N, CA, C and O atoms as a DFTB+ gen file, in Angstrom:
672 C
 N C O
     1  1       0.815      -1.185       0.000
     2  2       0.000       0.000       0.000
     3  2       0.860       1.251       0.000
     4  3       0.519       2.274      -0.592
     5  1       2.176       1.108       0.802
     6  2       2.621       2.263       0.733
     7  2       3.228       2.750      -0.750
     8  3       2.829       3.754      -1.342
     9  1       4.006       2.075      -1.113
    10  2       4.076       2.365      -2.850
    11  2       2.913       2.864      -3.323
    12  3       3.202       3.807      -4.060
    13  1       1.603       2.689      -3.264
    14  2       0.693       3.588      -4.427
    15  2      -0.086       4.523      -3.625
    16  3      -1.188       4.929      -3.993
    17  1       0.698       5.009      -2.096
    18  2       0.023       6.012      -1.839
    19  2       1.365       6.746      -1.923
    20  3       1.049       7.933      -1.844
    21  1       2.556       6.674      -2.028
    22  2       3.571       7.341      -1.847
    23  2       4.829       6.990      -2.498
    24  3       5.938       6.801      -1.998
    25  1       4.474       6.943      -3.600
    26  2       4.771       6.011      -4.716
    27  2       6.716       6.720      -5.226
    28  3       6.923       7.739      -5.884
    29  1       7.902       5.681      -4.597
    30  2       9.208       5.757      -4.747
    31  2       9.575       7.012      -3.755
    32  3      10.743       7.357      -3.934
    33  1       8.837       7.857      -2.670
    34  2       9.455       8.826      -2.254
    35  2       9.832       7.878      -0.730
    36  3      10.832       7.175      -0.584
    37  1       8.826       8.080       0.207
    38  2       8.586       7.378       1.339
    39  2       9.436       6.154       1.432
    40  3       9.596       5.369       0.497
    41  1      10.103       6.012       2.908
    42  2      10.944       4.926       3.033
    43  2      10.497       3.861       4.037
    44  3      10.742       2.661       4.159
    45  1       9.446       5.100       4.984
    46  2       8.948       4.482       5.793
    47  2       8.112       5.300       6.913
    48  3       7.848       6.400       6.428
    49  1       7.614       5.190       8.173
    50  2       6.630       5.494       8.463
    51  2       6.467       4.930      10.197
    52  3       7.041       3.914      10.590
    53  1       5.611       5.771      11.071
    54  2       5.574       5.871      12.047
    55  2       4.798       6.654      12.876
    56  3       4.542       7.854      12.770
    57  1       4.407       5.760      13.816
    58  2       2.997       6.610      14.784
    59  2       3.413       6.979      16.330
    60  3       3.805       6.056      17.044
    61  1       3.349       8.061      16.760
    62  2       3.557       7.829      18.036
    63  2       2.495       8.642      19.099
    64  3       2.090       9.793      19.264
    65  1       2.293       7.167      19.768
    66  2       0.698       7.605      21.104
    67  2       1.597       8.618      21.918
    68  3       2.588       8.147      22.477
    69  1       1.315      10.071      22.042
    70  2       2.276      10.784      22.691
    71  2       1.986      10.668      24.444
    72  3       2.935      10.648      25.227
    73  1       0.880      10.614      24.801
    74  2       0.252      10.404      25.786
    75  2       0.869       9.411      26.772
    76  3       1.286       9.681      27.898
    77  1       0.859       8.104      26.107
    78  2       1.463       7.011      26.337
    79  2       2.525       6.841      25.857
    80  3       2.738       5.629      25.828
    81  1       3.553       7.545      25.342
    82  2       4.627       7.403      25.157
    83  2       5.130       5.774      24.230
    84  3       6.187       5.156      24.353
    85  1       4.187       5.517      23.520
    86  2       4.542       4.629      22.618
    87  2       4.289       4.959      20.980
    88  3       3.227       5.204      20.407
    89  1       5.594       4.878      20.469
    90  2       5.882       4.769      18.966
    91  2       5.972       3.410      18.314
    92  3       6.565       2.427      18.758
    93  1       5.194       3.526      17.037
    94  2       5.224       2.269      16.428
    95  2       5.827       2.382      15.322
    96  3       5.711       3.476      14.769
    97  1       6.578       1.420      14.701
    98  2       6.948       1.527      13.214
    99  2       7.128       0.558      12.245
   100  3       7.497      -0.572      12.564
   101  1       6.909       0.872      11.087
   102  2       7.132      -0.231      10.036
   103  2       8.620      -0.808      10.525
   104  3       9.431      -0.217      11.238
   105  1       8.755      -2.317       9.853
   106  2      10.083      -2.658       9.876
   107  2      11.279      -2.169       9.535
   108  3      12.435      -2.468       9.834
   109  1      10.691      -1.211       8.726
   110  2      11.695      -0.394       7.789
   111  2      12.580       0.765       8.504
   112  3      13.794       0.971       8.508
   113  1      11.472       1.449       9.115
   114  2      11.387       2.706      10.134
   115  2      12.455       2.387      10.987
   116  3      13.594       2.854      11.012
   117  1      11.910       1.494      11.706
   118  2      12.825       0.726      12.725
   119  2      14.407       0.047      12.936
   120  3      15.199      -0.227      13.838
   121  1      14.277      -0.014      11.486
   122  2      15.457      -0.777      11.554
   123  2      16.371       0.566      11.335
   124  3      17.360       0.631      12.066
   125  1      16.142       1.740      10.338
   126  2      17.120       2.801      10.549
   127  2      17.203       3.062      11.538
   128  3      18.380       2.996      11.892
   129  1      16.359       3.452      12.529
   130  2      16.698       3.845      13.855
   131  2      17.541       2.735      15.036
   132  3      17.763       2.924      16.232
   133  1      17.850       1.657      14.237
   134  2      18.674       0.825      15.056
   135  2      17.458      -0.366      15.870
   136  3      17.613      -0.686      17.049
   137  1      16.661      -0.736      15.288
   138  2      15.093      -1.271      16.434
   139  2      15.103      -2.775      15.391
   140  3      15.058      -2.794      14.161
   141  1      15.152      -3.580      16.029
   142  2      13.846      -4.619      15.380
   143  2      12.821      -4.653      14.820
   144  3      11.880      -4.094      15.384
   145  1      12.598      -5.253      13.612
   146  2      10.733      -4.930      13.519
   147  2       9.882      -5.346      14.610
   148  3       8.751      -4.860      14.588
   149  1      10.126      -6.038      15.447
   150  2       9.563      -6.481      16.396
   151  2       8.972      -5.246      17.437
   152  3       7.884      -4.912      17.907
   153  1      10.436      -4.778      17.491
   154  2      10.382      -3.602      18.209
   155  2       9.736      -2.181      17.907
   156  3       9.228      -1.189      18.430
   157  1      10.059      -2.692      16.853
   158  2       8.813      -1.197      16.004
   159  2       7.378      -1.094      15.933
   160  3       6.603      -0.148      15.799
   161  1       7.224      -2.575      16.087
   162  2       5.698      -3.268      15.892
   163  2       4.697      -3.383      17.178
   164  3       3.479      -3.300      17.333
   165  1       5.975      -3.645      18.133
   166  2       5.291      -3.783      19.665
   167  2       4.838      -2.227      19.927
   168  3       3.656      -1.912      20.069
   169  1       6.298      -0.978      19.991
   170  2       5.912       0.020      20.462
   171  2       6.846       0.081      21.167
   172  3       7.095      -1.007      21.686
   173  1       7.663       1.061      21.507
   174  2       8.520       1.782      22.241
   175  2       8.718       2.776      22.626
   176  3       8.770       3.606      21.719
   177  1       8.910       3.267      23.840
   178  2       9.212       4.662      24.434
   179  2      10.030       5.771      23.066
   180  3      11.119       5.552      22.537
   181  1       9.245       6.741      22.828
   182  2       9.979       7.709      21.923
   183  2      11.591       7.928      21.847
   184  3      12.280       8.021      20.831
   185  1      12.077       7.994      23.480
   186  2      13.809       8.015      23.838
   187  2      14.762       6.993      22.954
   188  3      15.881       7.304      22.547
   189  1      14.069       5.618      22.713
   190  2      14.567       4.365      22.185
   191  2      14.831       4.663      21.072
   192  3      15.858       4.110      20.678
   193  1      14.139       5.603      20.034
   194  2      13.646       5.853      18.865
   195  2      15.241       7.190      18.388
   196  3      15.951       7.349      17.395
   197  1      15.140       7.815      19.689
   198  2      15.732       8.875      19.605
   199  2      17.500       8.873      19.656
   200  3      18.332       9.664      19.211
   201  1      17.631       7.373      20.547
   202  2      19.029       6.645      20.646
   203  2      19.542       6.656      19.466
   204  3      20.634       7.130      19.150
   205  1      18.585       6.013      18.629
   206  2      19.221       5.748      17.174
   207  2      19.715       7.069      16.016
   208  3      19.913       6.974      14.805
   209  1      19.794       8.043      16.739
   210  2      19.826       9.111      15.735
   211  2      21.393       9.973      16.413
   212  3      21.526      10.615      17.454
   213  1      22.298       9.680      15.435
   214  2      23.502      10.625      15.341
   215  2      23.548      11.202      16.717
   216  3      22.642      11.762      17.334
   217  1      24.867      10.940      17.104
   218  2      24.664      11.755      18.606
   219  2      25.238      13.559      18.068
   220  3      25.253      14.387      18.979
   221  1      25.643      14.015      16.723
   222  2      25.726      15.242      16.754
   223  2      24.534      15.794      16.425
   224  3      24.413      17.019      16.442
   225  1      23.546      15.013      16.098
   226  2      22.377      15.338      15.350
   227  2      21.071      15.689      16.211
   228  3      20.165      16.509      16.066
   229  1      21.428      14.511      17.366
   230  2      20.179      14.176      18.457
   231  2      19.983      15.588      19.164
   232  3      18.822      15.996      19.121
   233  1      20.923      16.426      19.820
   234  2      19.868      17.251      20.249
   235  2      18.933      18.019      19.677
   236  3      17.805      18.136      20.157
   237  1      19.419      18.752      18.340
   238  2      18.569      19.739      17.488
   239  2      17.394      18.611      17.015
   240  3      16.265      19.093      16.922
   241  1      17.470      17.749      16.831
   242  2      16.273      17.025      16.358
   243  2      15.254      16.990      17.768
   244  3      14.182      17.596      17.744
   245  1      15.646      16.307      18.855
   246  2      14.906      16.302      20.124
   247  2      14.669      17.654      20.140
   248  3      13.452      17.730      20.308
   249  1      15.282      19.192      20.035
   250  2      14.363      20.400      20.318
   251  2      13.407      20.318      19.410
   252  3      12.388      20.524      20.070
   253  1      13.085      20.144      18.287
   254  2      12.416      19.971      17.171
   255  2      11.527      19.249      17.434
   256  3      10.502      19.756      16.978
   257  1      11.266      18.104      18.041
   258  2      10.478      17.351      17.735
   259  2       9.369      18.195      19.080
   260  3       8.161      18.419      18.996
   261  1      10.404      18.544      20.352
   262  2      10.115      19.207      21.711
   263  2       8.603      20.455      20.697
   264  3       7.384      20.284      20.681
   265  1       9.344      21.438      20.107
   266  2       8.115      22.293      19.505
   267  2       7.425      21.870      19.048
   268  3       6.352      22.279      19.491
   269  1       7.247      20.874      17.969
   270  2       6.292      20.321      17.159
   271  2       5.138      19.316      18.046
   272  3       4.063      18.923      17.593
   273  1       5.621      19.068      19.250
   274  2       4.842      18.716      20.238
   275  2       3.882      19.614      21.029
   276  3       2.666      19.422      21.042
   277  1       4.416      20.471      21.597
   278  2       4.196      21.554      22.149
   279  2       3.111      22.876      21.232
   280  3       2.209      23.427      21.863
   281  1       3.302      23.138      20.135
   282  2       2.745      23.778      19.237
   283  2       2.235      23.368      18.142
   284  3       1.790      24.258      17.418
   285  1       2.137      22.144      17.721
   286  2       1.636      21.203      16.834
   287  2       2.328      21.715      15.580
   288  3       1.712      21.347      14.580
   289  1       3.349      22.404      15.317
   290  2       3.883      21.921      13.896
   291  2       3.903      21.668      13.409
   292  3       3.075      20.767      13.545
   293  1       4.564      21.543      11.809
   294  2       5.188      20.533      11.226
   295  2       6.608      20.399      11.097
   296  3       7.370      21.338      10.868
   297  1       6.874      19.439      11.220
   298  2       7.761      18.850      11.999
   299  2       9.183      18.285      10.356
   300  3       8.976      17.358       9.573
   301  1       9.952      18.852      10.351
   302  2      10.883      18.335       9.012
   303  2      12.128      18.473       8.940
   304  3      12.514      19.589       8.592
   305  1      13.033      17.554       9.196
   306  2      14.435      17.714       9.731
   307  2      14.973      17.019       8.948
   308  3      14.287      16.154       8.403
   309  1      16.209      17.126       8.653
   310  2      17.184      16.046       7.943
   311  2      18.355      15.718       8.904
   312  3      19.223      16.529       9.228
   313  1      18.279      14.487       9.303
   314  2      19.378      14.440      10.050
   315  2      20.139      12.370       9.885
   316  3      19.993      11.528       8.999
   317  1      20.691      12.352      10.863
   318  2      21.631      11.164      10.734
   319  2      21.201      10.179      11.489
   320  3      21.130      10.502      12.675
   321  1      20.703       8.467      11.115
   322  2      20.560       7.719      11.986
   323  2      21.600       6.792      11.783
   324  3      22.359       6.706      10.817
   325  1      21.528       5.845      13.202
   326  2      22.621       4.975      13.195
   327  2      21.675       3.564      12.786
   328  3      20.716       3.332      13.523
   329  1      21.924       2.677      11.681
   330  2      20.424       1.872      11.393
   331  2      21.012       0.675      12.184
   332  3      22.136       0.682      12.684
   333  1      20.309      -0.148      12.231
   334  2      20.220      -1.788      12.662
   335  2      21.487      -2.710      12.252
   336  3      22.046      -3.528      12.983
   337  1      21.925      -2.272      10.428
   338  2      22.954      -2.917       9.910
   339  2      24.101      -2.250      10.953
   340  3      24.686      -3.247      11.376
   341  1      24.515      -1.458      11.374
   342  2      25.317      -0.543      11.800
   343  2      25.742       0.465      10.401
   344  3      26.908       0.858      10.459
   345  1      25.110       0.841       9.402
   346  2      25.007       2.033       8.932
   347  2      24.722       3.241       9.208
   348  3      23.641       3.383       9.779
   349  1      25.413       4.324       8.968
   350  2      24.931       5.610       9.259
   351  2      24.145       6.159       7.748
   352  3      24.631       6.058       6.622
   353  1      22.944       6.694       8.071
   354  2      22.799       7.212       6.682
   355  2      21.729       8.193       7.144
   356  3      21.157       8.133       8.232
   357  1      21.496       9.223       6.068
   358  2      20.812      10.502       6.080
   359  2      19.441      10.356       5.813
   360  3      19.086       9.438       5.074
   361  1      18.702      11.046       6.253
   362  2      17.414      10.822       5.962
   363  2      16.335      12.528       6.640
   364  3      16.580      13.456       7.411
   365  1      15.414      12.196       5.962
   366  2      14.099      13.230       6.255
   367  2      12.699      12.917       6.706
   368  3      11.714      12.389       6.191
   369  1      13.003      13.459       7.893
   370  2      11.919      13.210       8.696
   371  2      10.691      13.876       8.629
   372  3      11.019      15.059       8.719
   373  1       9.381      13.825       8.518
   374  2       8.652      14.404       8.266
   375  2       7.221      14.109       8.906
   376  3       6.617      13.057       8.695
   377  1       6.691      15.247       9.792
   378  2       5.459      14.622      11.028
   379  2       4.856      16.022      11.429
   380  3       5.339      17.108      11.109
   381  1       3.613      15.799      12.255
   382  2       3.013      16.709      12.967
   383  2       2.301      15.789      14.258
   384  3       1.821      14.674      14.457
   385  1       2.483      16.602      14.712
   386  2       1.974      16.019      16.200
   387  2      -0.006      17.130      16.396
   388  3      -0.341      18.314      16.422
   389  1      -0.663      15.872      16.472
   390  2      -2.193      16.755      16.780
   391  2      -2.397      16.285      18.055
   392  3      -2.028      15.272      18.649
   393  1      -3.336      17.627      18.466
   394  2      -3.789      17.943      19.753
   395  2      -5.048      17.069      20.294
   396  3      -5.791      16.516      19.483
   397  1      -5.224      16.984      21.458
   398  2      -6.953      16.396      21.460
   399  2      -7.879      17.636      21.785
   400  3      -7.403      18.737      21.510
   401  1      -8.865      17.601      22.214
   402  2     -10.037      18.687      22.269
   403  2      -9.646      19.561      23.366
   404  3     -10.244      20.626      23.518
   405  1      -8.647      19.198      24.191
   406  2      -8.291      19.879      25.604
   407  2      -6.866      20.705      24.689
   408  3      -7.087      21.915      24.638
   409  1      -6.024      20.462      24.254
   410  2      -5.268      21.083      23.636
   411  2      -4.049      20.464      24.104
   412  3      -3.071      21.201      24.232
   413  1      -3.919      19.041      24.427
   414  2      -2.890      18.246      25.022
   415  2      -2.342      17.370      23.506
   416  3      -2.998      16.943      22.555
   417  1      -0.790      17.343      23.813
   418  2      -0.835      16.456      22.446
   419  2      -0.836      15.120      22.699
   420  3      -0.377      14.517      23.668
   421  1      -1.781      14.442      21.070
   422  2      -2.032      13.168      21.401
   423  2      -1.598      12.075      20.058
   424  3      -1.228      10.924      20.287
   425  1      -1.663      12.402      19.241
   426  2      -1.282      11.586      17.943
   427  2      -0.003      12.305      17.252
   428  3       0.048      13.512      17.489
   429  1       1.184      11.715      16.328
   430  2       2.279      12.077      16.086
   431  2       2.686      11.089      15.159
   432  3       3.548      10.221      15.296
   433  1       1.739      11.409      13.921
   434  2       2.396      10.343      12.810
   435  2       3.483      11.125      12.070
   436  3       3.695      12.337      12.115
   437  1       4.291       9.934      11.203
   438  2       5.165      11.211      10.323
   439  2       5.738       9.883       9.458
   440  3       5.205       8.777       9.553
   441  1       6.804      10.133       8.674
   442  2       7.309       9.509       7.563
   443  2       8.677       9.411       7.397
   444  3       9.266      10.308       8.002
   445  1       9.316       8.734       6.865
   446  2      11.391       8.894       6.569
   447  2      11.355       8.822       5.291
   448  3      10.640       7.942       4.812
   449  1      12.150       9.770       4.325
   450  2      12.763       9.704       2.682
   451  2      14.347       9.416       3.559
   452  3      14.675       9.780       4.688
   453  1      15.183       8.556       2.437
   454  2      16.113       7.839       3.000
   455  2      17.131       8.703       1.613
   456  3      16.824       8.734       0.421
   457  1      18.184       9.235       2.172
   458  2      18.685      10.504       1.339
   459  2      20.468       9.518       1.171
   460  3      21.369      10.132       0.599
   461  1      20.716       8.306       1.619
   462  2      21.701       7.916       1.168
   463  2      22.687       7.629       2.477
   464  3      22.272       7.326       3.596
   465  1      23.984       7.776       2.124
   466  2      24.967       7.521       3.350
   467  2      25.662       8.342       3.111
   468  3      26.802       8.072       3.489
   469  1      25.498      10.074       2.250
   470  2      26.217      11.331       2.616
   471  2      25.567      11.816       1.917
   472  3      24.889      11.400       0.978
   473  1      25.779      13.020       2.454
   474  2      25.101      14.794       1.773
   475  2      25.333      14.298       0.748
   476  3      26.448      13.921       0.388
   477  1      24.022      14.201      -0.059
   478  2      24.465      14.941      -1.921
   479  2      24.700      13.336      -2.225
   480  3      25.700      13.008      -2.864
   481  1      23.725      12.295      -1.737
   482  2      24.452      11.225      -2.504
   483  2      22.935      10.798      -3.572
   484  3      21.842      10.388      -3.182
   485  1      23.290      11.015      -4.650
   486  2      22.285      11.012      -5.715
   487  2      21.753       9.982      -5.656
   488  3      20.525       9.900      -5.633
   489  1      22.608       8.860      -5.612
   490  2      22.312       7.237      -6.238
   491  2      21.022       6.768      -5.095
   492  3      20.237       5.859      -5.365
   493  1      20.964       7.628      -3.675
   494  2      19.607       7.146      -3.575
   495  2      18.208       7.118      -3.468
   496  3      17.290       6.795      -2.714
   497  1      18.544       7.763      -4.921
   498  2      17.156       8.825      -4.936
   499  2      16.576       8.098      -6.448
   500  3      17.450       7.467      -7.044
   501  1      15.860       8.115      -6.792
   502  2      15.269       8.420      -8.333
   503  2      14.554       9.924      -8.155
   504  3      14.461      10.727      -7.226
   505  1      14.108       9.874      -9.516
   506  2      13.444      10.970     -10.022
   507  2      12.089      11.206      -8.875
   508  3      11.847      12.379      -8.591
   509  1      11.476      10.437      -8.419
   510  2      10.310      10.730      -7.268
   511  2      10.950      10.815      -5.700
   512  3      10.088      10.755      -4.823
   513  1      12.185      10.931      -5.290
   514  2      12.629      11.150      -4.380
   515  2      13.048      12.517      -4.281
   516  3      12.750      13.187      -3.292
   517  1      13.828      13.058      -5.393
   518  2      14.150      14.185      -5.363
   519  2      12.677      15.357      -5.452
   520  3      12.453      16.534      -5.170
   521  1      12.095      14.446      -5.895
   522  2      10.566      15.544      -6.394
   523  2      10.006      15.893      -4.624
   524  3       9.876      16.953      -4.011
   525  1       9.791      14.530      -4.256
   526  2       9.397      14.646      -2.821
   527  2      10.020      15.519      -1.774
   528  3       9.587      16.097      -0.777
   529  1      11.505      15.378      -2.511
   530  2      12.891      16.663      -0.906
   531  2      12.405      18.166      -1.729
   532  3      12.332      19.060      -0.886
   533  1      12.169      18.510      -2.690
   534  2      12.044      19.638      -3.180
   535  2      10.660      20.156      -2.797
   536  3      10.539      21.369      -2.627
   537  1       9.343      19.158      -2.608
   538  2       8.117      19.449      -2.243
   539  2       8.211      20.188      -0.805
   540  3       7.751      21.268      -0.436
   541  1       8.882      19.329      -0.214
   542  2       9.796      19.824       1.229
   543  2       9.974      20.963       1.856
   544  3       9.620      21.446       2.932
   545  1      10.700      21.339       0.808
   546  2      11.709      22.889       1.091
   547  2      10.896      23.633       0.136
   548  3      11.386      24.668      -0.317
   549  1       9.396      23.170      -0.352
   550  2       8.909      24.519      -0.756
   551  2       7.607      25.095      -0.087
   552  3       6.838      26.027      -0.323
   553  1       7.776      23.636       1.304
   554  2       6.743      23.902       2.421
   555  2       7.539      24.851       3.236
   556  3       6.907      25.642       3.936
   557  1       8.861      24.886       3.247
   558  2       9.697      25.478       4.536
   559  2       9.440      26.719       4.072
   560  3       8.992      27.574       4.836
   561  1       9.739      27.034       2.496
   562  2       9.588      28.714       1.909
   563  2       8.389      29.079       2.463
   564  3       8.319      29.973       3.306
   565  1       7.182      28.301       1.956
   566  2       5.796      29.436       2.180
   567  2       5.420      29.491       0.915
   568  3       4.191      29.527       0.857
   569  1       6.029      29.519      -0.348
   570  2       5.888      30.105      -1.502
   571  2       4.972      29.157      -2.230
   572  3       5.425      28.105      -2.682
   573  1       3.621      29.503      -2.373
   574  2       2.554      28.860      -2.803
   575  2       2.444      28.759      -4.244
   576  3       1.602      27.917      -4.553
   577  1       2.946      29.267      -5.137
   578  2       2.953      28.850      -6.347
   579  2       4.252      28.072      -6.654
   580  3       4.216      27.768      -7.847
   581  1       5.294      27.661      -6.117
   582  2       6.670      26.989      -5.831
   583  2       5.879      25.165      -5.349
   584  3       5.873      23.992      -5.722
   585  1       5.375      26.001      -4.389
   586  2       4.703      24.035      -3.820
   587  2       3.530      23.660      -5.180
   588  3       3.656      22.495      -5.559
   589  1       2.916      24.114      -5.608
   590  2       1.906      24.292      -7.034
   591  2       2.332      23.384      -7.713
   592  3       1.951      22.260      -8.038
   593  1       3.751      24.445      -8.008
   594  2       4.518      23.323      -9.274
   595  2       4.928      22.252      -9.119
   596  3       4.802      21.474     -10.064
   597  1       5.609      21.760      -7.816
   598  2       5.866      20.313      -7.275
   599  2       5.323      19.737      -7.378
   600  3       5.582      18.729      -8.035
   601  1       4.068      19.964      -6.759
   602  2       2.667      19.572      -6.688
   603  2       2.197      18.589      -7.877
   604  3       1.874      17.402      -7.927
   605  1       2.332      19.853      -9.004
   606  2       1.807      19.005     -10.547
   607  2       3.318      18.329     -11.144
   608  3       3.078      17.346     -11.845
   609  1       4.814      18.632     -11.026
   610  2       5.654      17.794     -11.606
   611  2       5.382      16.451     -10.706
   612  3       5.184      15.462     -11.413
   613  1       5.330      16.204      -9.277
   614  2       5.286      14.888      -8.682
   615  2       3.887      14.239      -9.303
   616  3       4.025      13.064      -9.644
   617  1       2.485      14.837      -9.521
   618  2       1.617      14.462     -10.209
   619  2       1.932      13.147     -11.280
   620  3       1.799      11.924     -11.245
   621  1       2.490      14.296     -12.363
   622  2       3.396      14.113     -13.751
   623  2       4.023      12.865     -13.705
   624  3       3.746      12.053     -14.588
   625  1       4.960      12.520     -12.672
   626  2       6.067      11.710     -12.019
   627  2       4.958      10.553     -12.232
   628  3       4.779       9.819     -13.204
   629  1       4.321      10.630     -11.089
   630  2       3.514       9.379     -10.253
   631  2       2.509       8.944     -11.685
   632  3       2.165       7.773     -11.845
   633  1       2.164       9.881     -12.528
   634  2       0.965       9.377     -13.637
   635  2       2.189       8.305     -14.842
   636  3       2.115       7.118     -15.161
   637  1       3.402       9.586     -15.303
   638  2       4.022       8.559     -16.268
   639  2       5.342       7.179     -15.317
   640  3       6.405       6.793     -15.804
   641  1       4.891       6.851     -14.261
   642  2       6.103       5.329     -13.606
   643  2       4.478       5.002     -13.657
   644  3       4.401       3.783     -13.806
   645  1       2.988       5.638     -13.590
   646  2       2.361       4.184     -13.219
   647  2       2.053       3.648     -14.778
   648  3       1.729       2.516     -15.137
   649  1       2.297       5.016     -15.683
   650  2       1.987       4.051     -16.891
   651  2       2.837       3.139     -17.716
   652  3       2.432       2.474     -18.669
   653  1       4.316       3.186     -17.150
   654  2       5.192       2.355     -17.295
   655  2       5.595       0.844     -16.973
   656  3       6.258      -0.063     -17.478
   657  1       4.590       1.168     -15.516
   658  2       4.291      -0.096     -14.664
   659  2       3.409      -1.058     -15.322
   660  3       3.615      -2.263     -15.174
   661  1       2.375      -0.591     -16.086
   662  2       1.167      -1.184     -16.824
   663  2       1.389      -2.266     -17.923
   664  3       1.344      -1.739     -19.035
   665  1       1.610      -3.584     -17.972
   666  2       2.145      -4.261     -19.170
   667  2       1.284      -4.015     -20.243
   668  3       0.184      -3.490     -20.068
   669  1       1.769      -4.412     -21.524
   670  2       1.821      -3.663     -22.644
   671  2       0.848      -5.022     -23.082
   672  3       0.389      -5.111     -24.220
């Protein structure tokens, strides 16, 4: 399912009960952050989640995630995890944390694009990855005819790979 809702950008994906302090994640999710699927699947304290991420990286991400909690944000960082293989590799995080009716936060889904094992490493991207980091940074601008165009090139993207996909 995740391929044809998020078709070559998305690497992976994740919920976290903020309340209860349990995060869940695909196997995928998990394993960058250094977790088991098991462990992703059961649910784990957010901190566990947070181990796995670059120790030059971890605090600015933990303030980050701290506001986007606190003020419901959106939430979009690029930073460094340490994965399961013992790889380090780059990635983009992407979430909002919603409130319940009292104004406490309670739900905190979000997503990972997996950007390679250094700044600027092309090879792990295709053409719908890069579309997706650029959709990104044209949420960070503001600039509403900038996200427009993403908007309709990722369209574009996602209409001509599915008609490629289609046997002949």
């Amino acid at each position: 399912m995740r391929a044809t809702v998020f078709p070559t950008m998305v690497s992976g994906c994740w919920g976290w009960e903020v309340k209860k302090d349990r995060c869940f994640a695909d196997p995928i999710t998990a394993s960058y952050f250094g977790l088991t699927p098991t462990e992703g699947a059961m649910g784990l304290p957010v901190k566990r989640y947070l181990a796995g991420i670059h120790t030059e990286d971890r605090e600015r991400v933990e303030q980050r995630i701290a506001e986007a909690v606190h003020d419901g944000s959106a939430f979009c960082e690029e930073y460094r995890v340490n994965t399961l293989g013992g790889e380090t590799r780059y990635i983009t995080a992407s979430g909002r944390c919603f409130h319940d009716a009292t104004g406490e936060p309670e739900f905190y889904p979000g997503y990972i694009v997996d950007l390679g094992c250094q700044p600027g490493d092309e090879t792990a991207f295709d053409m719908g990855g890069m579309i997706a980091l650029a959709k990104l940074g044209a949420r960070r601008s503001g600039n509403p005819f900038l996200q427009y165009l993403l908007e309709m090139a990722d369209l574009e993207y996602t209409s001509t790979m599915r008609r490629r996909e289609k046997p002949m």
